[in-house]
Amino acid sequence: MAPAADREGYWGSTTSTLDWCEENYAVTWYIAEFWNTVSNLIMIIPPIFGAIQSVRDGLEKRYIASYLALTVVGMGSWCFHMTLKYEMQLLDELPMIYSCCIFVYCMFECFKMKNSVNYHLLFILVLFSLIVTTVYLKVKEPVFHQVMYGMLVFTLVLRSIYIVTWVYPWLRGLGYTSLGIFLLGFLLWNIDNIFCDSLRNFRKKMPPIISVATQFHAWWHILTGLGSYLHILFSLYTRTLYLKYRPKVKFLFGIWPVILFEPLRKH
């Protein structure tokens, strides 16, 4: 039998341009990268509830779109890591660009009149998405996608720092927590890529529970999923403060953060 890293399973040979450090089909014949797959649940389930709550609260559609976009990224990543097929890779990577564009729009429109639409910014972000999509489908170079995604994240970081420095300093805790968790995930993503051979050798010698804990790409999903969710809360908190609501961060079951608020009562 071939080593775990080279096993083939239900979905056949790999066609994606990336194959991560987790050993393929090591847990089940039906899922290529088991831990990299199931770790996406954090990007699928909580944002769905966030979108439902946003509809109930009558929030602007862009925040509903933010939650749903994060869910789409999670579902695309699930399909990619489950199959390691190129088409599923696109379903993961391209929505990362689109969701970040939605996040950027929300962050730059948080100090505008309610239900206003910035058509110029919309045009720029849609055009950016189309250009990235077209070029990426042509060149199929993962580094290009990573650089474009990094540019969007960097834009969000700068905007967030501006808000917590000059506008709402008391939101530093939420803003920097979101950023810190995301950066920790990015650090583990790099460790997983750079030290893959060492990690695989280490896993062979360790008990299963220790081996699972070193699946750093799965941790990337968990941490960036949580960081992205917290970013949406940060963006939403900023927006509802500007609209003179009374937002508060509450923790469901003492662990999961949500935003509750009361609209400003009209006299």
CSV table of C-alpha atoms in Angstrom, one decimal:
chain,number,residue,atom,x,y,z
A,1,MET,CA,0.0,0.0,0.0
A,2,ALA,CA,1.2,3.5,-0.8
A,3,PRO,CA,2.1,5.9,2.0
A,4,ALA,CA,-0.8,7.8,3.5
A,5,ALA,CA,0.3,11.0,1.8
A,6,ASP,CA,0.0,9.3,-1.6
A,7,ARG,CA,-3.3,7.4,-1.2
A,8,GLU,CA,-6.1,7.8,-3.7
A,9,GLY,CA,-9.6,7.8,-2.6
A,10,TYR,CA,-13.2,8.3,-3.7
A,11,TRP,CA,-12.5,11.5,-5.7
A,12,GLY,CA,-9.6,10.0,-7.7
A,13,SER,CA,-6.4,11.7,-8.6
A,14,THR,CA,-5.6,15.3,-7.6
A,15,THR,CA,-6.2,18.0,-10.2
A,16,SER,CA,-5.9,21.1,-8.0
A,17,THR,CA,-2.8,23.3,-8.3
A,18,LEU,CA,-2.4,23.0,-4.6
A,19,ASP,CA,-2.1,20.0,-2.3
A,20,TRP,CA,-1.7,20.9,1.4
A,21,CYS,CA,0.3,19.2,4.1
A,22,GLU,CA,-2.4,17.0,5.5
A,23,GLU,CA,-2.0,13.4,4.4
A,24,ASN,CA,-4.5,12.6,1.7
A,25,TYR,CA,-7.3,10.1,2.5
A,26,ALA,CA,-5.6,9.2,5.8
A,27,VAL,CA,-8.9,9.3,7.8
A,28,THR,CA,-11.6,8.2,5.4
A,29,TRP,CA,-11.7,7.1,1.8
A,30,TYR,CA,-14.4,9.7,1.0
A,31,ILE,CA,-12.5,12.9,2.1
A,32,ALA,CA,-9.1,13.8,0.7
A,33,GLU,CA,-8.1,16.1,3.6
A,34,PHE,CA,-10.4,15.3,6.5
A,35,TRP,CA,-9.3,17.9,9.1
A,36,ASN,CA,-8.8,20.6,6.5
A,37,THR,CA,-12.4,19.8,5.4
A,38,VAL,CA,-14.3,19.6,8.7
A,39,SER,CA,-12.5,22.7,10.1
A,40,ASN,CA,-14.6,24.8,7.6
A,41,LEU,CA,-17.7,24.3,9.7
A,42,ILE,CA,-16.8,27.4,11.7
A,43,MET,CA,-17.1,29.4,8.4
A,44,ILE,CA,-20.4,27.8,7.5
A,45,ILE,CA,-22.7,27.5,10.5
A,46,PRO,CA,-22.2,30.7,12.6
A,47,PRO,CA,-22.5,33.1,9.6
A,48,ILE,CA,-25.7,31.4,8.5
A,49,PHE,CA,-27.2,32.3,11.9
A,50,GLY,CA,-25.7,35.7,11.7
A,51,ALA,CA,-27.4,36.3,8.3
A,52,ILE,CA,-30.7,35.1,9.7
A,53,GLN,CA,-30.4,37.5,12.7
A,54,SER,CA,-29.4,40.3,10.4
A,55,VAL,CA,-32.6,39.8,8.4
A,56,ARG,CA,-34.7,39.8,11.6
A,57,ASP,CA,-33.0,43.0,12.8
A,58,GLY,CA,-33.7,44.7,9.5
A,59,LEU,CA,-30.0,45.4,8.9
A,60,GLU,CA,-28.7,46.7,5.5
A,61,LYS,CA,-28.3,44.0,2.9
A,62,ARG,CA,-24.6,44.4,2.7
A,63,TYR,CA,-24.2,42.9,6.2
A,64,ILE,CA,-26.4,40.0,5.3
A,65,ALA,CA,-24.2,39.6,2.2
A,66,SER,CA,-21.1,39.6,4.4
A,67,TYR,CA,-22.3,36.7,6.5
A,68,LEU,CA,-23.5,34.7,3.5
A,69,ALA,CA,-20.2,35.4,1.6
A,70,LEU,CA,-18.3,33.9,4.5
A,71,THR,CA,-20.5,30.9,4.4
A,72,VAL,CA,-19.9,30.5,0.7
A,73,VAL,CA,-16.1,30.6,1.3
A,74,GLY,CA,-16.5,27.9,3.9
A,75,MET,CA,-18.6,25.7,1.6
A,76,GLY,CA,-16.1,26.2,-1.2
A,77,SER,CA,-13.2,25.3,1.0
A,78,TRP,CA,-15.0,22.3,2.2
A,79,CYS,CA,-15.5,21.0,-1.4
A,80,PHE,CA,-11.9,21.8,-2.3
A,81,HIS,CA,-10.3,20.0,0.6
A,82,MET,CA,-12.7,17.1,0.3
A,83,THR,CA,-11.9,16.5,-3.4
A,84,LEU,CA,-8.7,18.3,-4.3
A,85,LYS,CA,-10.2,19.0,-7.6
A,86,TYR,CA,-9.3,22.2,-9.6
A,87,GLU,CA,-12.9,23.2,-10.1
A,88,MET,CA,-13.5,23.0,-6.3
A,89,GLN,CA,-10.3,24.9,-5.7
A,90,LEU,CA,-11.8,27.8,-7.7
A,91,LEU,CA,-15.0,27.5,-5.6
A,92,ASP,CA,-12.8,28.1,-2.6
A,93,GLU,CA,-10.4,30.8,-3.8
A,94,LEU,CA,-12.5,33.1,-5.9
A,95,PRO,CA,-15.2,33.6,-3.2
A,96,MET,CA,-12.4,34.6,-0.9
A,97,ILE,CA,-11.8,37.6,-3.2
A,98,TYR,CA,-15.5,38.4,-3.6
A,99,SER,CA,-16.2,38.2,0.2
A,100,CYS,CA,-13.3,40.5,0.9
A,101,CYS,CA,-14.6,43.0,-1.6
A,102,ILE,CA,-17.9,43.0,0.3
A,103,PHE,CA,-16.1,43.5,3.6
A,104,VAL,CA,-14.2,46.4,2.0
A,105,TYR,CA,-17.4,48.0,0.8
A,106,CYS,CA,-19.0,47.7,4.3
A,107,MET,CA,-15.9,49.2,6.0
A,108,PHE,CA,-15.8,52.2,3.7
A,109,GLU,CA,-19.5,52.9,3.8
A,110,CYS,CA,-20.0,52.6,7.6
A,111,PHE,CA,-20.2,56.4,8.0
A,112,LYS,CA,-22.8,57.1,5.3
A,113,MET,CA,-26.6,57.7,5.4
A,114,LYS,CA,-28.7,54.6,6.0
A,115,ASN,CA,-29.4,52.5,2.9
A,116,SER,CA,-27.1,54.7,0.7
A,117,VAL,CA,-25.3,53.2,-2.2
A,118,ASN,CA,-21.8,54.1,-3.4
A,119,TYR,CA,-21.9,53.2,-7.0
A,120,HIS,CA,-18.3,54.3,-7.7
A,121,LEU,CA,-16.9,52.0,-5.0
A,122,LEU,CA,-19.2,49.2,-6.2
A,123,PHE,CA,-17.9,49.6,-9.7
A,124,ILE,CA,-14.3,49.5,-8.6
A,125,LEU,CA,-14.7,46.4,-6.5
A,126,VAL,CA,-16.7,44.6,-9.2
A,127,LEU,CA,-14.1,45.5,-11.8
A,128,PHE,CA,-11.3,44.3,-9.5
A,129,SER,CA,-13.1,41.0,-8.9
A,130,LEU,CA,-13.6,40.5,-12.6
A,131,ILE,CA,-10.0,41.3,-13.4
A,132,VAL,CA,-8.7,38.9,-10.7
A,133,THR,CA,-11.1,36.2,-11.9
A,134,THR,CA,-10.1,36.5,-15.5
A,135,VAL,CA,-6.4,36.6,-14.9
A,136,TYR,CA,-6.5,33.8,-12.4
A,137,LEU,CA,-8.4,31.5,-14.7
A,138,LYS,CA,-5.8,32.3,-17.4
A,139,VAL,CA,-2.6,31.9,-15.4
A,140,LYS,CA,-3.7,29.4,-12.8
A,141,GLU,CA,-0.9,30.7,-10.4
A,142,PRO,CA,-1.9,30.4,-6.7
A,143,VAL,CA,0.6,33.1,-5.7
A,144,PHE,CA,-1.3,35.6,-7.8
A,145,HIS,CA,-4.5,34.8,-6.0
A,146,GLN,CA,-2.7,35.0,-2.6
A,147,VAL,CA,-1.2,38.5,-3.4
A,148,MET,CA,-4.6,39.8,-4.6
A,149,TYR,CA,-6.3,38.4,-1.5
A,150,GLY,CA,-3.5,39.9,0.7
A,151,MET,CA,-4.1,43.3,-0.9
A,152,LEU,CA,-7.7,43.3,0.1
A,153,VAL,CA,-6.9,42.1,3.7
A,154,PHE,CA,-4.3,44.8,4.0
A,155,THR,CA,-6.9,47.4,2.9
A,156,LEU,CA,-9.3,46.1,5.6
A,157,VAL,CA,-6.5,46.3,8.2
A,158,LEU,CA,-5.7,49.9,7.4
A,159,ARG,CA,-9.3,50.9,7.5
A,160,SER,CA,-9.8,49.1,10.8
A,161,ILE,CA,-6.8,50.8,12.4
A,162,TYR,CA,-8.1,54.2,11.2
A,163,ILE,CA,-11.5,53.6,12.9
A,164,VAL,CA,-10.1,52.4,16.2
A,165,THR,CA,-7.5,55.2,16.2
A,166,TRP,CA,-9.4,58.2,15.2
A,167,VAL,CA,-13.1,57.4,15.3
A,168,TYR,CA,-14.1,54.8,17.9
A,169,PRO,CA,-11.1,54.1,20.1
A,170,TRP,CA,-13.1,52.0,22.5
A,171,LEU,CA,-13.5,49.4,19.7
A,172,ARG,CA,-9.8,48.5,19.8
A,173,GLY,CA,-10.5,45.3,21.7
A,174,LEU,CA,-12.8,43.9,19.1
A,175,GLY,CA,-10.8,45.3,16.2
A,176,TYR,CA,-7.4,44.1,17.3
A,177,THR,CA,-8.8,40.7,18.5
A,178,SER,CA,-10.2,40.1,15.0
A,179,LEU,CA,-6.9,41.1,13.5
A,180,GLY,CA,-4.7,39.2,16.0
A,181,ILE,CA,-6.7,35.9,15.5
A,182,PHE,CA,-6.5,36.3,11.7
A,183,LEU,CA,-2.7,36.9,11.8
A,184,LEU,CA,-2.2,33.9,14.1
A,185,GLY,CA,-4.0,31.8,11.5
A,186,PHE,CA,-1.7,33.2,8.8
A,187,LEU,CA,1.4,32.3,10.9
A,188,LEU,CA,0.2,28.7,11.2
A,189,TRP,CA,-0.6,28.6,7.5
A,190,ASN,CA,3.0,29.5,6.7
A,191,ILE,CA,4.4,27.0,9.3
A,192,ASP,CA,2.3,24.3,7.6
A,193,ASN,CA,3.7,25.2,4.2
A,194,ILE,CA,7.3,25.7,5.1
A,195,PHE,CA,7.8,22.8,7.6
A,196,CYS,CA,5.5,20.3,5.9
A,197,ASP,CA,8.0,17.4,5.7
A,198,SER,CA,9.0,17.9,9.4
A,199,LEU,CA,5.4,18.0,10.4
A,200,ARG,CA,4.5,14.8,8.6
A,201,ASN,CA,7.5,13.0,10.1
A,202,PHE,CA,6.5,14.3,13.6
A,203,ARG,CA,2.9,13.1,13.1
A,204,LYS,CA,4.0,9.5,12.4
A,205,LYS,CA,5.7,9.3,15.8
A,206,MET,CA,3.0,10.9,17.8
A,207,PRO,CA,-0.4,9.7,19.2
A,208,PRO,CA,-3.4,10.6,17.0
A,209,ILE,CA,-4.6,13.5,19.2
A,210,ILE,CA,-1.2,15.1,18.9
A,211,SER,CA,-1.1,14.5,15.2
A,212,VAL,CA,-4.4,16.2,14.8
A,213,ALA,CA,-3.3,19.2,16.8
A,214,THR,CA,-0.5,19.8,14.3
A,215,GLN,CA,-2.8,20.1,11.3
A,216,PHE,CA,-2.0,23.8,11.0
A,217,HIS,CA,-4.0,24.4,7.8
A,218,ALA,CA,-7.1,23.3,9.6
A,219,TRP,CA,-6.2,25.8,12.4
A,220,TRP,CA,-5.9,28.4,9.6
A,221,HIS,CA,-9.5,27.7,8.7
A,222,ILE,CA,-10.6,27.9,12.3
A,223,LEU,CA,-8.7,31.1,13.2
A,224,THR,CA,-9.4,33.0,10.0
A,225,GLY,CA,-13.0,31.9,10.1
A,226,LEU,CA,-13.3,33.3,13.6
A,227,GLY,CA,-11.3,36.4,12.7
A,228,SER,CA,-13.5,37.1,9.7
A,229,TYR,CA,-16.6,36.6,11.7
A,230,LEU,CA,-15.3,39.0,14.3
A,231,HIS,CA,-14.4,41.5,11.6
A,232,ILE,CA,-18.1,41.4,10.5
A,233,LEU,CA,-19.1,42.1,14.1
A,234,PHE,CA,-16.6,45.0,14.2
A,235,SER,CA,-17.9,46.4,10.9
A,236,LEU,CA,-21.5,46.0,12.1
A,237,TYR,CA,-20.7,47.5,15.5
A,238,THR,CA,-19.1,50.5,13.8
A,239,ARG,CA,-22.1,51.0,11.5
A,240,THR,CA,-24.8,50.7,14.2
A,241,LEU,CA,-22.9,53.1,16.4
A,242,TYR,CA,-22.9,55.6,13.6
A,243,LEU,CA,-26.6,55.1,13.1
A,244,LYS,CA,-27.0,55.8,16.9
A,245,TYR,CA,-28.2,52.4,17.8
A,246,ARG,CA,-27.1,50.8,21.1
A,247,PRO,CA,-24.9,47.8,20.1
A,248,LYS,CA,-23.6,45.3,22.6
A,249,VAL,CA,-21.5,42.2,22.2
A,250,LYS,CA,-23.1,39.2,23.9
A,251,PHE,CA,-21.8,35.7,24.2
A,252,LEU,CA,-24.1,32.8,23.4
A,253,PHE,CA,-23.6,29.9,25.8
A,254,GLY,CA,-20.8,32.1,27.3
A,255,ILE,CA,-18.5,31.4,24.3
A,256,TRP,CA,-19.8,32.6,20.9
A,257,PRO,CA,-20.0,36.4,20.2
A,258,VAL,CA,-23.0,38.1,18.6
A,259,ILE,CA,-24.1,41.7,18.4
A,260,LEU,CA,-27.4,42.8,19.9
A,261,PHE,CA,-28.7,46.3,19.6
A,262,GLU,CA,-31.7,48.6,20.1
A,263,PRO,CA,-32.6,51.1,17.4
A,264,LEU,CA,-32.8,54.7,18.5
A,265,ARG,CA,-36.3,55.4,19.5
A,266,LYS,CA,-38.1,58.2,17.7
A,267,HIS,CA,-39.9,60.7,19.8
